[in-house]
Each structure stands twice: as structure tokens, then as C-alpha cells.
mmCIF file of C-alpha atoms and ligand atoms in Angstrom:
data_model
loop_
_atom_site.group_PDB
_atom_site.id
_atom_site.type_symbol
_atom_site.label_atom_id
_atom_site.label_comp_id
_atom_site.label_asym_id
_atom_site.label_seq_id
_atom_site.Cartn_x
_atom_site.Cartn_y
_atom_site.Cartn_z
ATOM 1 C CA MET A 1 26.314 38.624 -45.314
ATOM 2 C CA ASN A 2 22.458 37.329 -44.890
ATOM 3 C CA LEU A 3 21.498 33.962 -43.593
ATOM 4 C CA LEU A 4 20.939 32.430 -47.733
ATOM 5 C CA ASP A 5 24.241 33.567 -48.372
ATOM 6 C CA ILE A 6 25.646 32.021 -45.334
ATOM 7 C CA ILE A 7 23.715 28.596 -45.604
ATOM 8 C CA LYS A 8 24.794 28.953 -49.484
ATOM 9 C CA LYS A 9 28.476 29.312 -48.170
ATOM 10 C CA ALA A 10 28.129 26.139 -46.073
ATOM 11 C CA GLY A 11 26.896 24.151 -49.103
ATOM 12 C CA LYS A 12 29.738 25.590 -51.038
ATOM 13 C CA GLU A 13 32.452 24.501 -48.413
ATOM 14 C CA GLU A 14 30.820 20.990 -47.729
ATOM 15 C CA ARG A 15 29.508 22.146 -44.475
ATOM 16 C CA ALA A 16 26.362 22.393 -42.725
ATOM 17 C CA ILE A 17 24.594 24.861 -39.989
ATOM 18 C CA GLY A 18 23.038 24.394 -36.838
ATOM 19 C CA HIS A 19 20.037 24.906 -36.106
ATOM 20 C CA PHE A 20 19.342 23.900 -32.867
ATOM 21 C CA ASN A 21 15.397 24.509 -31.324
ATOM 22 C CA VAL A 22 15.104 26.207 -28.299
ATOM 23 C CA GLY A 23 12.085 25.585 -25.134
ATOM 24 C CA SER A 24 14.399 27.459 -21.904
ATOM 25 C CA PHE A 25 15.670 30.497 -22.566
ATOM 26 C CA ASP A 26 18.506 28.959 -20.134
ATOM 27 C CA MET A 27 19.850 27.440 -23.784
ATOM 28 C CA PHE A 28 20.382 30.996 -25.589
ATOM 29 C CA PRO A 29 23.867 30.964 -23.623
ATOM 30 C CA ALA A 30 24.624 27.719 -23.747
ATOM 31 C CA ILE A 31 24.417 27.407 -27.281
ATOM 32 C CA ALA A 32 26.208 30.723 -27.634
ATOM 33 C CA ARG A 33 29.559 29.103 -25.913
ATOM 34 C CA ALA A 34 29.398 25.939 -28.021
ATOM 35 C CA ALA A 35 28.969 27.807 -30.886
ATOM 36 C CA SER A 36 32.291 29.974 -30.436
ATOM 37 C CA GLY A 37 30.726 32.262 -33.300
ATOM 38 C CA ALA A 38 29.715 30.139 -35.961
ATOM 39 C CA PRO A 39 26.896 31.040 -37.216
ATOM 40 C CA VAL A 40 23.623 29.476 -35.708
ATOM 41 C CA VAL A 41 20.051 29.139 -36.329
ATOM 42 C CA ILE A 42 17.488 29.617 -33.333
ATOM 43 C CA GLY A 43 14.288 27.361 -34.143
ATOM 44 C CA VAL A 44 10.817 27.725 -31.798
ATOM 45 C CA SER A 45 8.377 26.074 -33.412
ATOM 46 C CA GLU A 46 4.660 26.294 -32.536
ATOM 47 C CA GLY A 47 4.492 25.813 -28.911
ATOM 48 C CA GLU A 48 7.822 27.048 -28.423
ATOM 49 C CA ARG A 49 6.569 30.627 -29.223
ATOM 50 C CA ALA A 50 3.373 30.377 -27.715
ATOM 51 C CA HIS A 51 6.132 29.151 -24.486
ATOM 52 C CA LEU A 52 8.368 31.604 -25.222
ATOM 53 C CA GLY A 53 6.909 34.380 -27.013
ATOM 54 C CA LEU A 54 8.198 35.425 -30.402
ATOM 55 C CA GLY A 55 9.408 39.021 -29.112
ATOM 56 C CA HIS A 56 11.475 37.897 -26.417
ATOM 57 C CA ALA A 57 12.702 34.937 -28.300
ATOM 58 C CA LYS A 58 13.954 37.515 -31.402
ATOM 59 C CA ASP A 59 15.677 39.481 -29.349
ATOM 60 C CA MET A 60 16.985 36.767 -27.261
ATOM 61 C CA ALA A 61 18.371 35.843 -30.371
ATOM 62 C CA ARG A 62 19.547 39.071 -31.336
ATOM 63 C CA SER A 63 21.703 39.006 -28.531
ATOM 64 C CA PHE A 64 23.472 36.069 -29.107
ATOM 65 C CA GLY A 65 23.725 36.881 -32.380
ATOM 66 C CA PHE A 66 21.891 33.804 -33.683
ATOM 67 C CA PHE A 67 19.161 34.113 -36.635
ATOM 68 C CA LEU A 68 15.663 33.455 -35.944
ATOM 69 C CA ASN A 69 13.143 30.687 -37.498
ATOM 70 C CA ALA A 70 9.707 30.114 -37.405
ATOM 71 C CA ASP A 71 10.249 26.457 -37.122
ATOM 72 C CA HIS A 72 7.383 24.329 -38.295
ATOM 73 C CA THR A 73 4.891 27.279 -39.160
ATOM 74 C CA ARG A 74 2.228 26.221 -40.501
ATOM 75 C CA THR A 75 -0.345 28.564 -41.407
ATOM 76 C CA VAL A 76 -0.235 31.351 -44.268
ATOM 77 C CA GLU A 77 -1.154 33.860 -41.325
ATOM 78 C CA GLY A 78 1.630 31.896 -39.308
ATOM 79 C CA ALA A 79 3.951 33.129 -41.306
ATOM 80 C CA ARG A 80 2.663 36.221 -42.030
ATOM 81 C CA GLU A 81 3.209 37.099 -38.486
ATOM 82 C CA ALA A 82 6.284 35.596 -37.898
ATOM 83 C CA ALA A 83 7.849 37.398 -40.925
ATOM 84 C CA ARG A 84 6.268 40.406 -39.397
ATOM 85 C CA ALA A 85 6.932 40.353 -35.965
ATOM 86 C CA GLY A 86 10.872 39.828 -37.518
ATOM 87 C CA CYS A 87 11.929 36.756 -37.726
ATOM 88 C CA ASP A 88 15.031 35.843 -40.387
ATOM 89 C CA MET A 89 13.622 32.126 -41.282
ATOM 90 C CA ILE A 90 10.264 30.273 -41.657
ATOM 91 C CA VAL A 91 9.869 26.897 -42.434
ATOM 92 C CA PHE A 92 6.116 26.371 -43.519
ATOM 93 C CA ASP A 93 5.227 22.689 -43.336
ATOM 94 C CA ALA A 94 1.959 20.660 -44.907
ATOM 95 C CA ALA A 95 4.219 17.949 -46.019
ATOM 96 C CA ASP A 96 1.400 16.035 -44.424
ATOM 97 C CA LYS A 97 -0.686 17.567 -47.452
ATOM 98 C CA PRO A 98 -0.803 15.481 -50.755
ATOM 99 C CA PHE A 99 1.722 17.252 -53.181
ATOM 100 C CA PRO A 100 -0.661 20.115 -54.640
ATOM 101 C CA GLU A 101 -2.251 21.585 -52.285
ATOM 102 C CA ASN A 102 1.039 21.268 -50.475
ATOM 103 C CA VAL A 103 2.443 23.318 -53.167
ATOM 104 C CA ARG A 104 -0.341 25.997 -52.556
ATOM 105 C CA LEU A 105 -0.245 26.543 -49.691
ATOM 106 C CA THR A 106 3.336 26.906 -49.308
ATOM 107 C CA ARG A 107 3.510 29.059 -52.638
ATOM 108 C CA GLU A 108 0.612 31.419 -50.800
ATOM 109 C CA ALA A 109 3.015 31.616 -47.490
ATOM 110 C CA VAL A 110 5.793 32.571 -49.423
ATOM 111 C CA ILE A 111 4.188 35.332 -51.257
ATOM 112 C CA ALA A 112 2.608 36.322 -48.212
ATOM 113 C CA ALA A 113 5.411 36.474 -46.077
ATOM 114 C CA LYS A 114 7.717 38.053 -48.439
ATOM 115 C CA ARG A 115 5.663 40.907 -48.707
ATOM 116 C CA ALA A 116 5.519 41.333 -45.017
ATOM 117 C CA ARG A 117 9.075 41.249 -44.506
ATOM 118 C CA ARG A 118 11.548 41.713 -47.329
ATOM 119 C CA GLY A 119 14.382 38.869 -47.377
ATOM 120 C CA VAL A 120 12.784 36.939 -45.016
ATOM 121 C CA VAL A 121 14.226 33.277 -46.019
ATOM 122 C CA MET A 122 11.519 30.764 -46.922
ATOM 123 C CA GLU A 123 11.793 26.924 -46.722
ATOM 124 C CA GLY A 124 9.562 24.513 -47.625
ATOM 125 C CA GLU A 125 8.882 20.530 -46.481
ATOM 126 C CA LEU A 126 8.280 17.660 -48.982
ATOM 127 C CA GLY A 127 7.621 14.139 -47.530
ATOM 128 C CA TYR A 128 6.219 13.899 -43.918
ATOM 129 C CA ILE A 129 8.720 13.114 -41.499
ATOM 130 C CA GLY A 130 5.998 13.356 -38.731
ATOM 131 C CA GLY A 131 4.926 16.181 -35.995
ATOM 132 C CA SER A 132 6.941 15.273 -32.800
ATOM 133 C CA SER A 133 10.512 16.056 -31.388
ATOM 134 C CA SER A 134 9.579 13.259 -28.731
ATOM 135 C CA VAL A 135 11.122 9.548 -27.864
ATOM 136 C CA PHE A 136 9.037 6.992 -29.066
ATOM 137 C CA ASP A 137 8.273 3.499 -28.210
ATOM 138 C CA ALA A 138 5.902 2.992 -30.989
ATOM 139 C CA PHE A 139 7.487 3.971 -34.716
ATOM 140 C CA PRO A 140 5.494 7.214 -36.019
ATOM 141 C CA GLN A 141 2.992 6.349 -37.873
ATOM 142 C CA GLY A 142 2.651 7.697 -42.123
ATOM 143 C CA VAL A 143 6.184 8.489 -41.997
ATOM 144 C CA VAL A 144 7.905 8.165 -45.966
ATOM 145 C CA ILE A 145 11.406 5.609 -44.898
ATOM 146 C CA ARG A 146 10.974 3.918 -47.775
ATOM 147 C CA GLU A 147 13.840 5.201 -51.221
ATOM 148 C CA GLU A 148 10.273 4.915 -53.332
ATOM 149 C CA ASP A 149 8.638 6.618 -50.849
ATOM 150 C CA MET A 150 10.586 10.119 -50.784
ATOM 151 C CA PRO A 151 9.967 12.918 -52.708
ATOM 152 C CA THR A 152 12.107 12.811 -56.027
ATOM 153 C CA PRO A 153 14.222 14.993 -58.183
ATOM 154 C CA ASP A 154 11.436 16.105 -60.734
ATOM 155 C CA MET A 155 8.957 16.131 -57.753
ATOM 156 C CA ALA A 156 11.408 18.244 -55.670
ATOM 157 C CA ALA A 157 12.180 20.734 -58.820
ATOM 158 C CA ARG A 158 8.823 21.290 -58.708
ATOM 159 C CA PHE A 159 7.707 21.795 -55.683
ATOM 160 C CA VAL A 160 10.736 24.563 -56.010
ATOM 161 C CA LYS A 161 10.037 26.332 -58.691
ATOM 162 C CA GLU A 162 6.036 26.442 -58.011
ATOM 163 C CA THR A 163 6.661 27.538 -55.040
ATOM 164 C CA GLY A 164 9.798 29.966 -55.027
ATOM 165 C CA VAL A 165 11.152 29.178 -51.775
ATOM 166 C CA ASP A 166 14.845 29.314 -50.318
ATOM 167 C CA LEU A 167 15.798 26.108 -49.386
ATOM 168 C CA LEU A 168 13.714 22.669 -49.683
ATOM 169 C CA ALA A 169 13.388 19.782 -46.709
ATOM 170 C CA PRO A 170 12.897 16.773 -48.256
ATOM 171 C CA ALA A 171 12.366 13.364 -46.340
ATOM 172 C CA VAL A 172 15.645 11.286 -46.961
ATOM 173 C CA GLY A 173 15.073 8.866 -44.700
ATOM 174 C CA ASN A 174 14.987 11.675 -41.521
ATOM 175 C CA VAL A 175 11.931 11.356 -39.286
ATOM 176 C CA HIS A 176 11.341 13.966 -36.464
ATOM 177 C CA GLY A 177 12.276 12.450 -32.819
ATOM 178 C CA MET A 178 14.012 9.682 -31.688
ATOM 179 C CA ILE A 179 12.541 5.820 -32.137
ATOM 180 C CA ARG A 180 13.462 3.742 -29.193
ATOM 181 C CA PRO A 181 15.060 0.362 -31.020
ATOM 182 C CA SER A 182 12.357 -1.726 -29.476
ATOM 183 C CA ALA A 183 10.056 -0.168 -30.831
ATOM 184 C CA GLY A 184 11.257 -2.614 -34.140
ATOM 185 C CA GLY A 185 11.410 0.738 -36.451
ATOM 186 C CA GLY A 186 12.884 0.881 -40.534
ATOM 187 C CA SER A 187 15.966 0.507 -40.173
ATOM 188 C CA SER A 188 17.503 -3.615 -39.508
ATOM 189 C CA SER A 189 19.343 -2.287 -35.706
ATOM 190 C CA GLY A 190 16.440 -0.892 -34.975
ATOM 191 C CA GLY A 191 16.063 2.728 -33.413
ATOM 192 C CA ASN A 192 15.775 6.011 -36.779
ATOM 193 C CA PRO A 193 15.955 4.948 -40.428
ATOM 194 C CA ALA A 194 18.709 4.735 -42.207
ATOM 195 C CA LEU A 195 19.112 8.216 -44.106
ATOM 196 C CA SER A 196 19.009 7.318 -48.572
ATOM 197 C CA ILE A 197 22.182 9.129 -48.982
ATOM 198 C CA ARG A 198 21.369 8.274 -52.409
ATOM 199 C CA ARG A 199 18.618 10.217 -52.976
ATOM 200 C CA ILE A 200 19.661 13.452 -51.402
ATOM 201 C CA LYS A 201 23.148 12.931 -53.879
ATOM 202 C CA GLU A 202 20.002 12.810 -56.522
ATOM 203 C CA LEU A 203 18.209 15.833 -54.862
ATOM 204 C CA ARG A 204 21.044 17.856 -55.038
ATOM 205 C CA ALA A 205 22.021 17.546 -58.094
ATOM 206 C CA ALA A 206 18.521 18.047 -59.817
ATOM 207 C CA ILE A 207 17.571 21.336 -57.462
ATOM 208 C CA ARG A 208 19.402 24.696 -57.219
ATOM 209 C CA VAL A 209 18.258 25.472 -53.757
ATOM 210 C CA PRO A 210 20.033 24.743 -50.864
ATOM 211 C CA LEU A 211 18.948 21.125 -48.961
ATOM 212 C CA VAL A 212 17.992 21.445 -44.947
ATOM 213 C CA LEU A 213 17.641 17.702 -43.043
ATOM 214 C CA HIS A 214 14.906 17.666 -40.079
ATOM 215 C CA GLY A 215 15.142 15.453 -37.475
ATOM 216 C CA GLY A 216 18.742 15.812 -36.686
ATOM 217 C CA SER A 217 18.558 13.154 -33.487
ATOM 218 C CA GLY A 218 18.561 10.042 -34.300
ATOM 219 C CA ILE A 219 21.084 9.993 -36.475
ATOM 220 C CA PRO A 220 24.209 8.497 -36.146
ATOM 221 C CA ASP A 221 27.642 10.386 -36.217
ATOM 222 C CA GLU A 222 29.005 8.761 -39.936
ATOM 223 C CA GLY A 223 25.215 9.379 -41.094
ATOM 224 C CA LEU A 224 25.318 13.123 -40.446
ATOM 225 C CA ARG A 225 28.701 13.342 -41.668
ATOM 226 C CA ALA A 226 28.239 11.459 -44.970
ATOM 227 C CA ALA A 227 24.413 13.376 -45.253
ATOM 228 C CA VAL A 228 26.954 16.864 -44.977
ATOM 229 C CA GLN A 229 29.084 16.158 -47.624
ATOM 230 C CA ALA A 230 26.161 14.659 -49.792
ATOM 231 C CA GLY A 231 24.691 17.857 -49.670
ATOM 232 C CA ILE A 232 22.409 19.226 -46.943
ATOM 233 C CA SER A 233 23.695 22.616 -45.581
ATOM 234 C CA MET A 234 21.877 22.922 -42.795
ATOM 235 C CA VAL A 235 21.032 19.726 -40.159
ATOM 236 C CA HIS A 236 18.047 20.642 -37.559
ATOM 237 C CA VAL A 237 17.902 19.595 -33.621
ATOM 238 C CA SER A 238 15.390 19.353 -31.022
ATOM 239 C CA THR A 239 14.981 15.844 -29.491
ATOM 240 C CA GLU A 240 18.417 15.108 -28.324
ATOM 241 C CA LEU A 241 19.222 18.609 -26.881
ATOM 242 C CA ARG A 242 15.927 17.901 -24.878
ATOM 243 C CA LEU A 243 16.499 14.781 -24.013
ATOM 244 C CA VAL A 244 20.055 16.096 -22.494
ATOM 245 C CA TRP A 245 18.518 19.220 -20.548
ATOM 246 C CA ARG A 246 16.228 17.647 -18.732
ATOM 247 C CA THR A 247 17.875 14.066 -17.897
ATOM 248 C CA ALA A 248 21.181 16.451 -17.114
ATOM 249 C CA LEU A 249 17.812 18.816 -14.760
ATOM 250 C CA GLN A 250 16.946 15.866 -12.770
ATOM 251 C CA ARG A 251 21.270 14.696 -12.684
ATOM 252 C CA ALA A 252 21.737 18.025 -10.689
ATOM 253 C CA LEU A 253 18.684 18.306 -8.390
ATOM 254 C CA ALA A 254 18.784 14.543 -7.384
ATOM 255 C CA ALA A 255 22.827 15.628 -7.177
ATOM 256 C CA HIS A 256 21.511 19.058 -4.970
ATOM 257 C CA SER A 257 18.479 17.781 -3.202
ATOM 258 C CA ALA A 258 18.530 21.147 -0.726
ATOM 259 C CA GLU A 259 19.648 23.055 -3.003
ATOM 260 C CA ILE A 260 17.413 25.661 -3.949
ATOM 261 C CA SER A 261 18.652 28.505 -6.346
ATOM 262 C CA PRO A 262 19.026 27.427 -10.153
ATOM 263 C CA ALA A 263 22.132 29.666 -10.193
ATOM 264 C CA LYS A 264 24.226 26.609 -7.770
ATOM 265 C CA PHE A 265 22.408 23.806 -10.068
ATOM 266 C CA MET A 266 21.708 25.146 -13.672
ATOM 267 C CA PRO A 267 25.426 25.213 -14.770
ATOM 268 C CA GLU A 268 25.772 21.286 -14.236
ATOM 269 C CA VAL A 269 22.921 21.365 -17.315
ATOM 270 C CA LEU A 270 24.039 23.839 -19.525
ATOM 271 C CA SER A 271 27.601 22.535 -19.500
ATOM 272 C CA ALA A 272 25.670 18.885 -20.916
ATOM 273 C CA LEU A 273 24.232 21.034 -23.707
ATOM 274 C CA GLU A 274 26.584 22.874 -24.399
ATOM 275 C CA GLU A 275 28.676 19.639 -24.749
ATOM 276 C CA LEU A 276 26.360 18.012 -27.503
ATOM 277 C CA VAL A 277 25.779 21.833 -29.634
ATOM 278 C CA ALA A 278 29.619 21.757 -29.605
ATOM 279 C CA ARG A 279 30.030 17.960 -31.053
ATOM 280 C CA LYS A 280 27.433 18.200 -33.514
ATOM 281 C CA MET A 281 28.816 21.997 -34.435
ATOM 282 C CA LYS A 282 32.011 19.485 -34.606
ATOM 283 C CA LEU A 283 30.809 17.198 -36.931
ATOM 284 C CA PHE A 284 28.356 19.656 -39.282
ATOM 285 C CA GLY A 285 31.886 21.138 -40.113
ATOM 286 C CA TYR A 286 32.581 23.871 -37.288
ATOM 287 C CA ASP A 287 34.709 23.431 -35.008
HETATM 288 O O1 G3H B 301 12.661 20.732 -36.878
HETATM 289 C C1 G3H B 301 13.183 20.274 -35.348
HETATM 290 C C2 G3H B 301 13.787 19.247 -36.256
HETATM 291 O O2 G3H B 301 14.082 18.747 -37.017
HETATM 292 C C3 G3H B 301 14.467 18.323 -35.098
HETATM 293 O O3 G3H B 301 14.115 17.460 -35.536
HETATM 294 O O4 G3H B 301 13.688 16.465 -32.542
HETATM 295 O O5 G3H B 301 14.464 14.755 -35.030
HETATM 296 O O6 G3H B 301 16.149 16.645 -34.124
HETATM 297 P P1 G3H B 301 14.638 16.267 -34.306
HETATM 298 ZN ZN1 ZN B 302 11.572 19.830 -38.544
#
């Protein structure tokens, strides 16, 4: 089965494919252990691509049986390059642009990428959810969190029709990164805003392509579960992986302060990562 069919099948089964961003090669085996054979998409942002090298990331992904996504690609040329490099999927992101420009650029990217690699799965983004997978002390500026600002079913249907995307990632109360409760964000409990499950259901009913949820970090388990049941077929997670990787590394280095062999202290780091990915996969319906 190709990636698009796998995503559609997951949606029909009320499950979601886990999409995990990597910034370091040692994350691959940890994710593979957690996934234990379930389909997984590995995402590399433009920054992560520059660090890892797209070709190496692709070889690694292939060797573990993962699909590879060129995540948040911001130029048409970048989309063409990612398709030529053999990515299975490309997220084209012009969500910070006004709607007509987002449509125009996304359509151009879809045409260019599909010409370069037949069958590449193209995703478009609708509604700005912030740019960075970081932990924020202040609420990120300009992100869409009020239901009245979220893409409407009509807008989403138009976007899909006019761009030709295979997948749609709408703003439904999700934001990139994790917001500290002290930042006084969008929900009464602080931290990340609440998802609009109602809007997810409305969008699901209005469009025929699978829906993707970005900004999977910082969303409570019940929110993620409800989103998947409402019609989300893929969930992106990055910040929580980065946080666990770094925190576990700091802890491991402190516990083995004289140790210089990564083979001695990295297993603890990768176990922590594996545990997190396994927990998310279970929430998404794969256990
Ligand atoms: O594309 C990447 C994701 O949307 C990650 O979002 O950093 O909030 O988990 P996150
Ligand atoms: Zn994202």
C-alpha cells in the first residue's frame, strides 16, 4: 500500500499515523522500537534537513521502513527538490500568507513536486499555527486559536479543490510548540489552547482528503484521542521529542559524569524517547 492509502485506511479505522520529527540520527532506532512495525512518518523540517542532509535522512528512513516527509517546506523550489530527493511526502506551508496567495503557492508546489516525483503525497496548511517547535514563555503572536478565525468548511473545500493537495492540515486550536501555563495563553487552564473538536468534525464532513493535526505536543491525551475520533488521520509531534531527548541527555550526562562513551550513556536517552513515542502511538490507536 502506498502512503496515501495507509493514511486513508487509518482514518477509516479511527486511528492516526504518527509523524515524528527528528533532528538526530539516533532517534531513528528508538522510534522504530516504539512503533514495532506500525506505519510511521519521519519528518524533517528545513532546519533538520540542513543538519542531517536530506539524502542521509531518506536512507535512514528507508532502512527502518519509515516514510519520509519534507516537513514545512516554504518554497516551490524546496518542494521540487524534496520530491527529486525521493521524499514520500511534502508539507508545503504558506499558511502565514493571505488565503489567495496560500492557494496560488500551494498549487504551484503541488504541480512542481508531482511533476518531479509521481505519487508524492502533498499536504497544504490552512490557518497560521506558529513557526517553531519550542517551549514558549510568551504566547506566540498571530496564531489562530479562536473558532471564528479557524478555517471554515467552505474555505477548506475551496483550498483542497483549487490546490490539488492530498492532505489538509487546518488550524483547529493546535499550535506549534508547548506554551508554559504562566504565558497566559488561550485556554482557561493556561498552556496550549484547547482543540476545537467541533471544527474538526465540520471539516471532516466537508472535505474528502484526510486531515492532519500539527502541533501535537502539549495537547492533553484526551484532546488527542478526541481529535483522532473526530477525523484526524495523522498527528505531528516534535517539541515533546526534543524536550525528552535533551532532558534525558542532561540527566544521563550528569549521572555518568566521567563517561565519554556515547554507547554507555545514550541508551538511557533513547529509552526515554522510545517510551514517549510508544505512548503517543497508543493514543493514536496503534499498540
Ligand atoms: O510539523 C511538526 C509538528 O507540527 C510538531 O508540532 O512541535 O507542537 O509537536 P509540535
Ligand atoms: Zn507542523
